[in-house]
PDB file of C-alpha atoms and ligand atoms in Angstrom:
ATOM      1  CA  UNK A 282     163.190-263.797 -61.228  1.00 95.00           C
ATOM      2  CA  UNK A 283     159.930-262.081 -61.083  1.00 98.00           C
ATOM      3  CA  UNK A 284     156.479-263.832 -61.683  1.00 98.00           C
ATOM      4  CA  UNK A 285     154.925-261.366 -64.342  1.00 98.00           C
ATOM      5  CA  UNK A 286     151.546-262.093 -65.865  1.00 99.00           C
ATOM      6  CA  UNK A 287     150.998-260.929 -69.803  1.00 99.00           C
ATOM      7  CA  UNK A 288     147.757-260.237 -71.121  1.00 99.00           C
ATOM      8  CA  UNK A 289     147.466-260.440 -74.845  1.00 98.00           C
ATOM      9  CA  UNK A 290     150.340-263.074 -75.019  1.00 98.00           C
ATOM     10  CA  UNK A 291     149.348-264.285 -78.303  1.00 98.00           C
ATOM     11  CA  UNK A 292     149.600-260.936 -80.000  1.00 98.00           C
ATOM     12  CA  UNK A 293     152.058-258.986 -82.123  1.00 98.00           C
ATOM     13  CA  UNK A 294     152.710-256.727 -79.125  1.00 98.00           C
ATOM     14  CA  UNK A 295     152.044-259.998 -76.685  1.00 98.00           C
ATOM     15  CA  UNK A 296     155.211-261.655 -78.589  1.00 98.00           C
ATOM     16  CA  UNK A 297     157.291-258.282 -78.555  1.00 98.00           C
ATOM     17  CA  UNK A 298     156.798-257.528 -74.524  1.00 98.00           C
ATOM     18  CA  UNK A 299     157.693-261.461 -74.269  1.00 98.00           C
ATOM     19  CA  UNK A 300     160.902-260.821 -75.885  1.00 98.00           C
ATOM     20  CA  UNK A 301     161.925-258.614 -73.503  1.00 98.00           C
ATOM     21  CA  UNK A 302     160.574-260.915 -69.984  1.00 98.00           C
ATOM     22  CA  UNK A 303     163.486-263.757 -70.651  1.00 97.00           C
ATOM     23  CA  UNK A 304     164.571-263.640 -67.332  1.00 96.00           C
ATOM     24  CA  UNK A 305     161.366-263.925 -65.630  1.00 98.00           C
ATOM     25  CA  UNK A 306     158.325-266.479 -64.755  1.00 98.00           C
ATOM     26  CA  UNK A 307     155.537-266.025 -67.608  1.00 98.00           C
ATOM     27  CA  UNK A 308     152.230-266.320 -67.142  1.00 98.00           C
ATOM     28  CA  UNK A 309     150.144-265.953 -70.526  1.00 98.00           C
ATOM     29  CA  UNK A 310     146.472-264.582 -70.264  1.00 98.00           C
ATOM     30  CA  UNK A 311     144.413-264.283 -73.201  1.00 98.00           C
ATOM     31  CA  UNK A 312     141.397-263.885 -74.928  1.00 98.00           C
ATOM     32  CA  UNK A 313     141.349-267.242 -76.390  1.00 97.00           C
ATOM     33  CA  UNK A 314     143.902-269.286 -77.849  1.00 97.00           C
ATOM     34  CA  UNK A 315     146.883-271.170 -75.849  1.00 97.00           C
ATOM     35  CA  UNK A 316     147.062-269.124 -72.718  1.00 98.00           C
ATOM     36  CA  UNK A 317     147.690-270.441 -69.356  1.00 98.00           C
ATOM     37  CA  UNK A 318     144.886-267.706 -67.775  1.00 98.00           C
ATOM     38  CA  UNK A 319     141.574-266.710 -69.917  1.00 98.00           C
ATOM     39  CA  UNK A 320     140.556-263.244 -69.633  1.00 98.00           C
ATOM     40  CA  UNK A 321     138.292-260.078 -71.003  1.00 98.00           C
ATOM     41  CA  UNK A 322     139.959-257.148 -69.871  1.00 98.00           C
ATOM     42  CA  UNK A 323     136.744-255.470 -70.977  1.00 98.00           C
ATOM     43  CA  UNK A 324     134.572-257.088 -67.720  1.00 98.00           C
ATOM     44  CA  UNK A 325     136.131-256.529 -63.949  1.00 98.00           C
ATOM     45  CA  UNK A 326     134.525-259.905 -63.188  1.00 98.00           C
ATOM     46  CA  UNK A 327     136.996-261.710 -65.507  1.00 98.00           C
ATOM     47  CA  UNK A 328     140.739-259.420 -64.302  1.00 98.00           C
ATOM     48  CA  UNK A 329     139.396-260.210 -60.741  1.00 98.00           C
ATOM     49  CA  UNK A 330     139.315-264.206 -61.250  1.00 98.00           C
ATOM     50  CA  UNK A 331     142.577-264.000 -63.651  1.00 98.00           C
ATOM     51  CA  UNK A 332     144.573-262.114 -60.802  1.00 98.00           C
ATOM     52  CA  UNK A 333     142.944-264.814 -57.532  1.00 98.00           C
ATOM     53  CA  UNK A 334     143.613-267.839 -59.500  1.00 98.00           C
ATOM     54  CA  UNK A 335     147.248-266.539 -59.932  1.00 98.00           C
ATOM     55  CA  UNK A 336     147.711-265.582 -56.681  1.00 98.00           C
ATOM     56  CA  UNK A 337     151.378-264.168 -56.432  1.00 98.00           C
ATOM     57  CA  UNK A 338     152.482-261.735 -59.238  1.00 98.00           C
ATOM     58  CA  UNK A 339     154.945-259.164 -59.088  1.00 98.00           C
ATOM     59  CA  UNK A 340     153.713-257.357 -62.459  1.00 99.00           C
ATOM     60  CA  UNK A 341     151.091-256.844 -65.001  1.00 99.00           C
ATOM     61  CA  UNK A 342     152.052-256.249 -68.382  1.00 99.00           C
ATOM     62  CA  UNK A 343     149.054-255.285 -70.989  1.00 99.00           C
ATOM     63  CA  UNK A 344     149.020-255.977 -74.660  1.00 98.00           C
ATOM     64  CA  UNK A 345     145.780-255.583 -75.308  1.00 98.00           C
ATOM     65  CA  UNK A 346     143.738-252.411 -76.531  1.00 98.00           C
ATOM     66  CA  UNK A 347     141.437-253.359 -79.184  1.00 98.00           C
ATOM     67  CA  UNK A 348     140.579-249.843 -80.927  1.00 98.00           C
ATOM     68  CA  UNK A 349     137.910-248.997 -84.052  1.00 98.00           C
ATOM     69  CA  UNK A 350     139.017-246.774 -86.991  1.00 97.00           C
ATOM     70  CA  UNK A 351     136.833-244.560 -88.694  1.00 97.00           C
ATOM     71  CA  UNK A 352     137.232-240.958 -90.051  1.00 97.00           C
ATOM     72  CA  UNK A 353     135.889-239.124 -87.103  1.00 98.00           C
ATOM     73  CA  UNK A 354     132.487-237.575 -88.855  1.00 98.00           C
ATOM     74  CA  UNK A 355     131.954-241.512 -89.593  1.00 98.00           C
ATOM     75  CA  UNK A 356     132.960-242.991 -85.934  1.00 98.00           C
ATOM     76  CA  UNK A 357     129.625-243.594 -84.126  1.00 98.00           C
ATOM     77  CA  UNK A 358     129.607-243.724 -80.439  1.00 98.00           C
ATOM     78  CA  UNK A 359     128.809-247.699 -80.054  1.00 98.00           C
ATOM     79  CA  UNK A 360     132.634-247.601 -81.466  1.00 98.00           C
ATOM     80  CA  UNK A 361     133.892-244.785 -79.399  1.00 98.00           C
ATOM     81  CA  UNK A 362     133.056-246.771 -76.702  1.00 98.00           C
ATOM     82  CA  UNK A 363     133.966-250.453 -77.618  1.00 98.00           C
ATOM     83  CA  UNK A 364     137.643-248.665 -77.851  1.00 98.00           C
ATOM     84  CA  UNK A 365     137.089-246.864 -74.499  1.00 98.00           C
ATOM     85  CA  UNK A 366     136.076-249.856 -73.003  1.00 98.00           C
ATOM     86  CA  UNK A 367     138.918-252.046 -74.142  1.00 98.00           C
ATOM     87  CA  UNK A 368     142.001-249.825 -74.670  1.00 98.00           C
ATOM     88  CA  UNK A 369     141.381-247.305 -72.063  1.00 98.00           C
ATOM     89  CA  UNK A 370     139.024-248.961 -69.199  1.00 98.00           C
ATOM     90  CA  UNK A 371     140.156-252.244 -69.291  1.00 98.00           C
ATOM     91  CA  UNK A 372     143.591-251.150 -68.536  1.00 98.00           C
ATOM     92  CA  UNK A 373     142.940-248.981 -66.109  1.00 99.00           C
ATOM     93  CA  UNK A 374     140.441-251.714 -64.533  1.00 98.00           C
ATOM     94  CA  UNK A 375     143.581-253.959 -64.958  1.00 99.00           C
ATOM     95  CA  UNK A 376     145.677-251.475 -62.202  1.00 99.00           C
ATOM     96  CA  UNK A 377     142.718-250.331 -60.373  1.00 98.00           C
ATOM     97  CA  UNK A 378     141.621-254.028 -59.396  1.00 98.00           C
ATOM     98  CA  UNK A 379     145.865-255.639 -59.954  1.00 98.00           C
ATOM     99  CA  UNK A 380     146.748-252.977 -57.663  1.00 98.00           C
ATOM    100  CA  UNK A 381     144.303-254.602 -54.855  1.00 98.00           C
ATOM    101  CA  UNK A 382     146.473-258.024 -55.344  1.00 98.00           C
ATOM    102  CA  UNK A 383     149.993-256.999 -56.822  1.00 98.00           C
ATOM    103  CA  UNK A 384     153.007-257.798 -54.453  1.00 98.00           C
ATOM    104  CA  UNK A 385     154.818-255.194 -52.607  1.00 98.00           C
ATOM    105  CA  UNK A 386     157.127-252.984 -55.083  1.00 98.00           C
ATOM    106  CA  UNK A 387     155.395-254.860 -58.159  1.00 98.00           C
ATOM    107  CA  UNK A 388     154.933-253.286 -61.618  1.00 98.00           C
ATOM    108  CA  UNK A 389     152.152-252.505 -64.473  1.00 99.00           C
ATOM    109  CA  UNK A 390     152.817-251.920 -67.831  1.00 99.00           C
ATOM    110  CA  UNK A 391     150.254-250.821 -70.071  1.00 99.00           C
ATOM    111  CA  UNK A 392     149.974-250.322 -74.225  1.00 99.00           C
ATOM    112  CA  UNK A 393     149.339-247.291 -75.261  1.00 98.00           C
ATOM    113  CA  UNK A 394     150.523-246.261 -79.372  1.00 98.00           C
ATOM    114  CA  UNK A 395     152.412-243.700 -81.245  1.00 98.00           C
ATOM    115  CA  UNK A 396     149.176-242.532 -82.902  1.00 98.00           C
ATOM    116  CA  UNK A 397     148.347-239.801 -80.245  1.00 98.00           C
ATOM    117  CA  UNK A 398     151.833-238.103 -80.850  1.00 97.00           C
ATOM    118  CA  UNK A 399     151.723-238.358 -84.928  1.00 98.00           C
ATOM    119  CA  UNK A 400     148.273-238.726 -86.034  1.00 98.00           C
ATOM    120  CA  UNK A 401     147.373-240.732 -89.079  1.00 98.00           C
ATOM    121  CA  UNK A 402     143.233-240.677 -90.614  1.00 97.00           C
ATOM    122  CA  UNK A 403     140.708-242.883 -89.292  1.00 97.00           C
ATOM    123  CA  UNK A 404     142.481-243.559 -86.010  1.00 98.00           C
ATOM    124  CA  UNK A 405     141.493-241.087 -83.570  1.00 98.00           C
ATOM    125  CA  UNK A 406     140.069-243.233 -81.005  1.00 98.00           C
ATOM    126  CA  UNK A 407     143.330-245.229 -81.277  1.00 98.00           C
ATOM    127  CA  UNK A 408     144.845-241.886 -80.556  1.00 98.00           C
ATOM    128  CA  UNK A 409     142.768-240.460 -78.222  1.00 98.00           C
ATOM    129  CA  UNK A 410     142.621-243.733 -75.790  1.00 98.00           C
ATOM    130  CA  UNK A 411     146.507-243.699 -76.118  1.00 98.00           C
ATOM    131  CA  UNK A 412     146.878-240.226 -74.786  1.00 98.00           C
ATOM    132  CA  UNK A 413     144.478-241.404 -72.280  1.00 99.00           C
ATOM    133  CA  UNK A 414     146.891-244.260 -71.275  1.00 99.00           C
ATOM    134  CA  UNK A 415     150.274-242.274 -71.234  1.00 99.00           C
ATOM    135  CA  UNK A 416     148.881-239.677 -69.006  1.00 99.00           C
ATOM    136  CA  UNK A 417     146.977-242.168 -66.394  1.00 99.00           C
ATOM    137  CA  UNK A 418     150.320-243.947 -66.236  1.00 99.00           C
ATOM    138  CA  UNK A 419     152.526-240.723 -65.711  1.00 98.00           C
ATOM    139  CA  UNK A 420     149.586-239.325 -63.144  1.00 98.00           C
ATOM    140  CA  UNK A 421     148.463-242.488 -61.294  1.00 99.00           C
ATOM    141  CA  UNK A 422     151.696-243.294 -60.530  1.00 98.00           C
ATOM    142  CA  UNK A 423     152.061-240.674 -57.690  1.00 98.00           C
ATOM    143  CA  UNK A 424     148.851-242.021 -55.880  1.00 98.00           C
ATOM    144  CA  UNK A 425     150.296-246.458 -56.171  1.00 98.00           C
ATOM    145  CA  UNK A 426     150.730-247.581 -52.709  1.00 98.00           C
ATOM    146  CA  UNK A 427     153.696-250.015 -51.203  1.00 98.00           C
ATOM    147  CA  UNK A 428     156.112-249.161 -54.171  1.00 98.00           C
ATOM    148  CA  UNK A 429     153.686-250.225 -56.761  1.00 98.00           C
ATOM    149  CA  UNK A 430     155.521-248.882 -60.226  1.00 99.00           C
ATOM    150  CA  UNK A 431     153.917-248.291 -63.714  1.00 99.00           C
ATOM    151  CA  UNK A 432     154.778-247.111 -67.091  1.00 99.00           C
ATOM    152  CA  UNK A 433     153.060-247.323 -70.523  1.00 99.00           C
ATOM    153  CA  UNK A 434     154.966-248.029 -73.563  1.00 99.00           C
ATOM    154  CA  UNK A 435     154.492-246.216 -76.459  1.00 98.00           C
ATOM    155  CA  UNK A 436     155.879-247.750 -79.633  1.00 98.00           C
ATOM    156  CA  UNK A 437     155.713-246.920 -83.386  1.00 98.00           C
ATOM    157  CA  UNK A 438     153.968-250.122 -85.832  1.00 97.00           C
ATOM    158  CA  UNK A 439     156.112-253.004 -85.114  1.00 98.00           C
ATOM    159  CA  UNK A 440     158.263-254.243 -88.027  1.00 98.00           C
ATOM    160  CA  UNK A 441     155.879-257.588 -87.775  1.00 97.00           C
ATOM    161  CA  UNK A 442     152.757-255.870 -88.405  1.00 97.00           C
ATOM    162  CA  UNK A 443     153.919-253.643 -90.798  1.00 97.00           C
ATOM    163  CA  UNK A 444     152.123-255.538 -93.391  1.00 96.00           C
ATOM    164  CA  UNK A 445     148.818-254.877 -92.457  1.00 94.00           C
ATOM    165  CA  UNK A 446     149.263-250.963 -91.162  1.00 93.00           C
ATOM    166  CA  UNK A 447     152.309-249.905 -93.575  1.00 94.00           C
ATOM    167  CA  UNK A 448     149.543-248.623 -96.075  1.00 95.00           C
ATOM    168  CA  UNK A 449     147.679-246.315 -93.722  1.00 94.00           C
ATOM    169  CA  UNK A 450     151.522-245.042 -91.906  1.00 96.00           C
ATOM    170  CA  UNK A 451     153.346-243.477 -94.933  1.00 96.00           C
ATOM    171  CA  UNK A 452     156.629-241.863 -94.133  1.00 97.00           C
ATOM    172  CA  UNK A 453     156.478-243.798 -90.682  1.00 97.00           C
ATOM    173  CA  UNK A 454     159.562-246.429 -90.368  1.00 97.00           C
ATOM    174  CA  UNK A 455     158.080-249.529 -88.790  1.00 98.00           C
ATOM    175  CA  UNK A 456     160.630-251.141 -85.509  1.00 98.00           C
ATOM    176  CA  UNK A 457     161.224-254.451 -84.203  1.00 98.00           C
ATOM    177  CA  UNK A 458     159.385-256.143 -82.024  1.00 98.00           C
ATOM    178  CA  UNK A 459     162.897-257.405 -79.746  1.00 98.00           C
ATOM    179  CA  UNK A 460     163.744-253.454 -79.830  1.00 98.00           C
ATOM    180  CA  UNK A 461     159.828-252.689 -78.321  1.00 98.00           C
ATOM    181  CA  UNK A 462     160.703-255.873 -76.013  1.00 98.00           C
ATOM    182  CA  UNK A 463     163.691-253.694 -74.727  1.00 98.00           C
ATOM    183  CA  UNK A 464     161.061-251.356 -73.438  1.00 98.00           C
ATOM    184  CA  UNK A 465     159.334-253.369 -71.746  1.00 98.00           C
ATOM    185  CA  UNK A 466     161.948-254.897 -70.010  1.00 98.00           C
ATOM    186  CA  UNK A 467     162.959-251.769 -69.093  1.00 98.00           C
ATOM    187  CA  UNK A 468     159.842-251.089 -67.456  1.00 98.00           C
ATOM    188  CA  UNK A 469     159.520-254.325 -65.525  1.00 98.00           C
ATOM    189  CA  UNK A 470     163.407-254.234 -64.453  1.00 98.00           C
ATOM    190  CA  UNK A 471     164.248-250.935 -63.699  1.00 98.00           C
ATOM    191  CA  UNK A 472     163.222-248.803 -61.385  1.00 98.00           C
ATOM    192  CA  UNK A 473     161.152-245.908 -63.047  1.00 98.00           C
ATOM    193  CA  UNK A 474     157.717-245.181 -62.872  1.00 98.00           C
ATOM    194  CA  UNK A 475     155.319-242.860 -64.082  1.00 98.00           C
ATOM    195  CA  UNK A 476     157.279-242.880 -67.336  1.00 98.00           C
ATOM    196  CA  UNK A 477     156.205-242.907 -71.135  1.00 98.00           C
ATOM    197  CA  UNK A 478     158.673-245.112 -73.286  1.00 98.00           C
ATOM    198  CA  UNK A 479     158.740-243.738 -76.565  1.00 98.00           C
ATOM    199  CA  UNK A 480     160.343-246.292 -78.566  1.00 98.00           C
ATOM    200  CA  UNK A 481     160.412-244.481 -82.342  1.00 97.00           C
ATOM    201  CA  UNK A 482     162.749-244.918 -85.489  1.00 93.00           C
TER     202      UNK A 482
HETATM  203  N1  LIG B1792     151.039-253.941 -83.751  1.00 75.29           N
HETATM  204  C1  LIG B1792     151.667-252.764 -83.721  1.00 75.29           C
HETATM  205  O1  LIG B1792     152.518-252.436 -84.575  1.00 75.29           O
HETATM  206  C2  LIG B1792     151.357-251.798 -82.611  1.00 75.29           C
HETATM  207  C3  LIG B1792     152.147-250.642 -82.462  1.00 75.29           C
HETATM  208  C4  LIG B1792     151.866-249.744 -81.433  1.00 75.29           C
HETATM  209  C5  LIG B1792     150.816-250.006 -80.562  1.00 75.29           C
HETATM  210  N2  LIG B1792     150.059-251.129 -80.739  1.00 75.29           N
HETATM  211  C6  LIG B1792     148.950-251.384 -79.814  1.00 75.29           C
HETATM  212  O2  LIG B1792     149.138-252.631 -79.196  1.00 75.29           O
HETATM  213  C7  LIG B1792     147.863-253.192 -78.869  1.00 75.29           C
HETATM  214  C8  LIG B1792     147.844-254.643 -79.349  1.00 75.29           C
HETATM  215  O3  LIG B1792     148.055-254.666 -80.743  1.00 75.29           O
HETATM  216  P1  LIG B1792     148.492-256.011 -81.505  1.00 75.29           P
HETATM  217  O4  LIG B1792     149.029-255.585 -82.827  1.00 75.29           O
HETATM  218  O5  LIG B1792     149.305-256.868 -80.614  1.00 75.29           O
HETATM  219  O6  LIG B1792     147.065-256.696 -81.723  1.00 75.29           O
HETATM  220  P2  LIG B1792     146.795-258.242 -82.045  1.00 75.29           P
HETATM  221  O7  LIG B1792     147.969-258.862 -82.730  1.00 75.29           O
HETATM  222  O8  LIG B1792     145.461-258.250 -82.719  1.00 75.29           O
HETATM  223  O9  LIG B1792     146.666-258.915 -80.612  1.00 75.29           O
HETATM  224  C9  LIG B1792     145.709-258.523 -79.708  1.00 75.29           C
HETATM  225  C10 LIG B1792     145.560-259.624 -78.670  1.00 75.29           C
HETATM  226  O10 LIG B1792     144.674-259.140 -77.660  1.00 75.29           O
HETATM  227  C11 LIG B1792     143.704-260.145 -77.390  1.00 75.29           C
HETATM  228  N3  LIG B1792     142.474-259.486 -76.919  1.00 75.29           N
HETATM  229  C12 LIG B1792     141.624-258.730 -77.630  1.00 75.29           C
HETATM  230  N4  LIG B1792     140.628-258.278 -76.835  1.00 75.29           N
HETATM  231  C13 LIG B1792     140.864-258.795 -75.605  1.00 75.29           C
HETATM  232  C14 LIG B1792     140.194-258.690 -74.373  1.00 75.29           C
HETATM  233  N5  LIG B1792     139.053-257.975 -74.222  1.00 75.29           N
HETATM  234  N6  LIG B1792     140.703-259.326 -73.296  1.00 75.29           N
HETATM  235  C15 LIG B1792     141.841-260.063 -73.415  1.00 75.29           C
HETATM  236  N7  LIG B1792     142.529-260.203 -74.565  1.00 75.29           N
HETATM  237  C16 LIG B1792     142.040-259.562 -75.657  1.00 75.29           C
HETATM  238  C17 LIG B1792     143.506-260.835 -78.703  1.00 75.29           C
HETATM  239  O11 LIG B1792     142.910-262.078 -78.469  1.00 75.29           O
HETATM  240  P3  LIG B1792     141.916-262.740 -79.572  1.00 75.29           P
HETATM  241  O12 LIG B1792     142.819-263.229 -80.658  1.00 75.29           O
HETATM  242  O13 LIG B1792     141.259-263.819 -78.820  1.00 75.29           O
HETATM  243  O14 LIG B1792     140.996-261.657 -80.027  1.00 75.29           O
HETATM  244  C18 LIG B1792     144.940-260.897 -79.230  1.00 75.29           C
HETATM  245  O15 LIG B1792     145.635-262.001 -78.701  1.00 75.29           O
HETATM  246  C19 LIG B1792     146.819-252.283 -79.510  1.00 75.29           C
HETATM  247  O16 LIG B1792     146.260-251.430 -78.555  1.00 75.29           O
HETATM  248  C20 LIG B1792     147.619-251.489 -80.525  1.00 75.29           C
HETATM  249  O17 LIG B1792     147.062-250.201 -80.773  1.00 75.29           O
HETATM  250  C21 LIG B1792     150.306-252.025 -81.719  1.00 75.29           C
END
């Protein structure tokens, strides 16, 4: 049984990574809401007090990218960068200050989004930010010390949220969220790192 901590617990994607962490210790982190940790993954202040007052963890796994849509002649740059700051930064912050405390041969999972490999309108800096994600996961990983693993997930719209993105994703087939939790299970209980997991219908 690992200890794994789970930032955006509360979520759509919180709830589908949780279906796949069964086996393991849980520890919820959150914006708000009914989490055992608080935390802004968009100030280093706040992941540096989540991951102390845990103390031992043997992986991260990230939910949370909060991203603007616009059409791109529309998108100004205060909401380029609230989307840089939160899905792109903040996870990165969340391995470049986890990796600091993480135990030996521990593991980080980030979000990242189908959006960057089939583009829809109005979400490029969903889909640029997730591009970011997959390749800092697949590039990063050769520089982790002491065995430190990581992989981003990259899922289709979840079955669950279907209802509020169907509209915008025609011809896209939504997946469930225990399928998505597969992936991240994988990630946290295998042994791969550097990887993208595509999980697509
Ligand atoms: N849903 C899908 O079908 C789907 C598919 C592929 C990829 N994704 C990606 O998955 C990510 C999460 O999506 P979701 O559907 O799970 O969103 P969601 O249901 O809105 O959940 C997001 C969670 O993140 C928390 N949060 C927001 N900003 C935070 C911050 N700065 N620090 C800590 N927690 C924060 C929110 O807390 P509050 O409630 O307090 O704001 C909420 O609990 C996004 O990047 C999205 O692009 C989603």
């Amino acid at each position: 049984m690992k200890t794994v901590i789970l930032i955006g617990a509360l979520g759509k994607m919180g709830q589908a990574a949780l279906s796949g962490l069964g086996k393991h210790k849980v520890i919820t982190a959150g914006r708000s809401g009914n989490v055992d940790h608080i935390v802004d993954i968009t100030s280093e202040e706040s992941i540096r007090n989540l991951y102390k007052d845990v103390g031992h963890f043997d992986a991260v796994v990230n939910t949370v990218g909060v991203c603007e849509y616009a059409e791109f002649t529309e998108m100004t740059e205060a909401q380029w960068m609230s989307t840089v700051m939160s899905k792109m930064m903040g996870q990165i912050n969340l391995v470049r200050i986890g990796q600091e405390y993480i135990a030996d041969n521990g593991s980080f999972t980030l979000i990242s989004g189908i959006l960057n490999v089939k583009p829809i309108p109005y979400a490029i800096a969903d889909a640029t930010t997730s591009g970011a994600i997959d390749t800092f996961a697949k590039v990063v990983a050769y520089e982790l010390p002491r065995g430190i693993r990581i992989n981003s997930i990259n899922p289709t719209v979840l079955t669950e949220a279907w209802d509020v993105y169907g509209e915008m994703m025609p011809g896209f087939e939504p997946v469930p969220s225990k399928l998505v939790g597969k992936a991240f299970e994988r990630s946290v209980d295998g042994f791969i790192t550097g990887q993208v997991l595509f999980v697509d219908a």
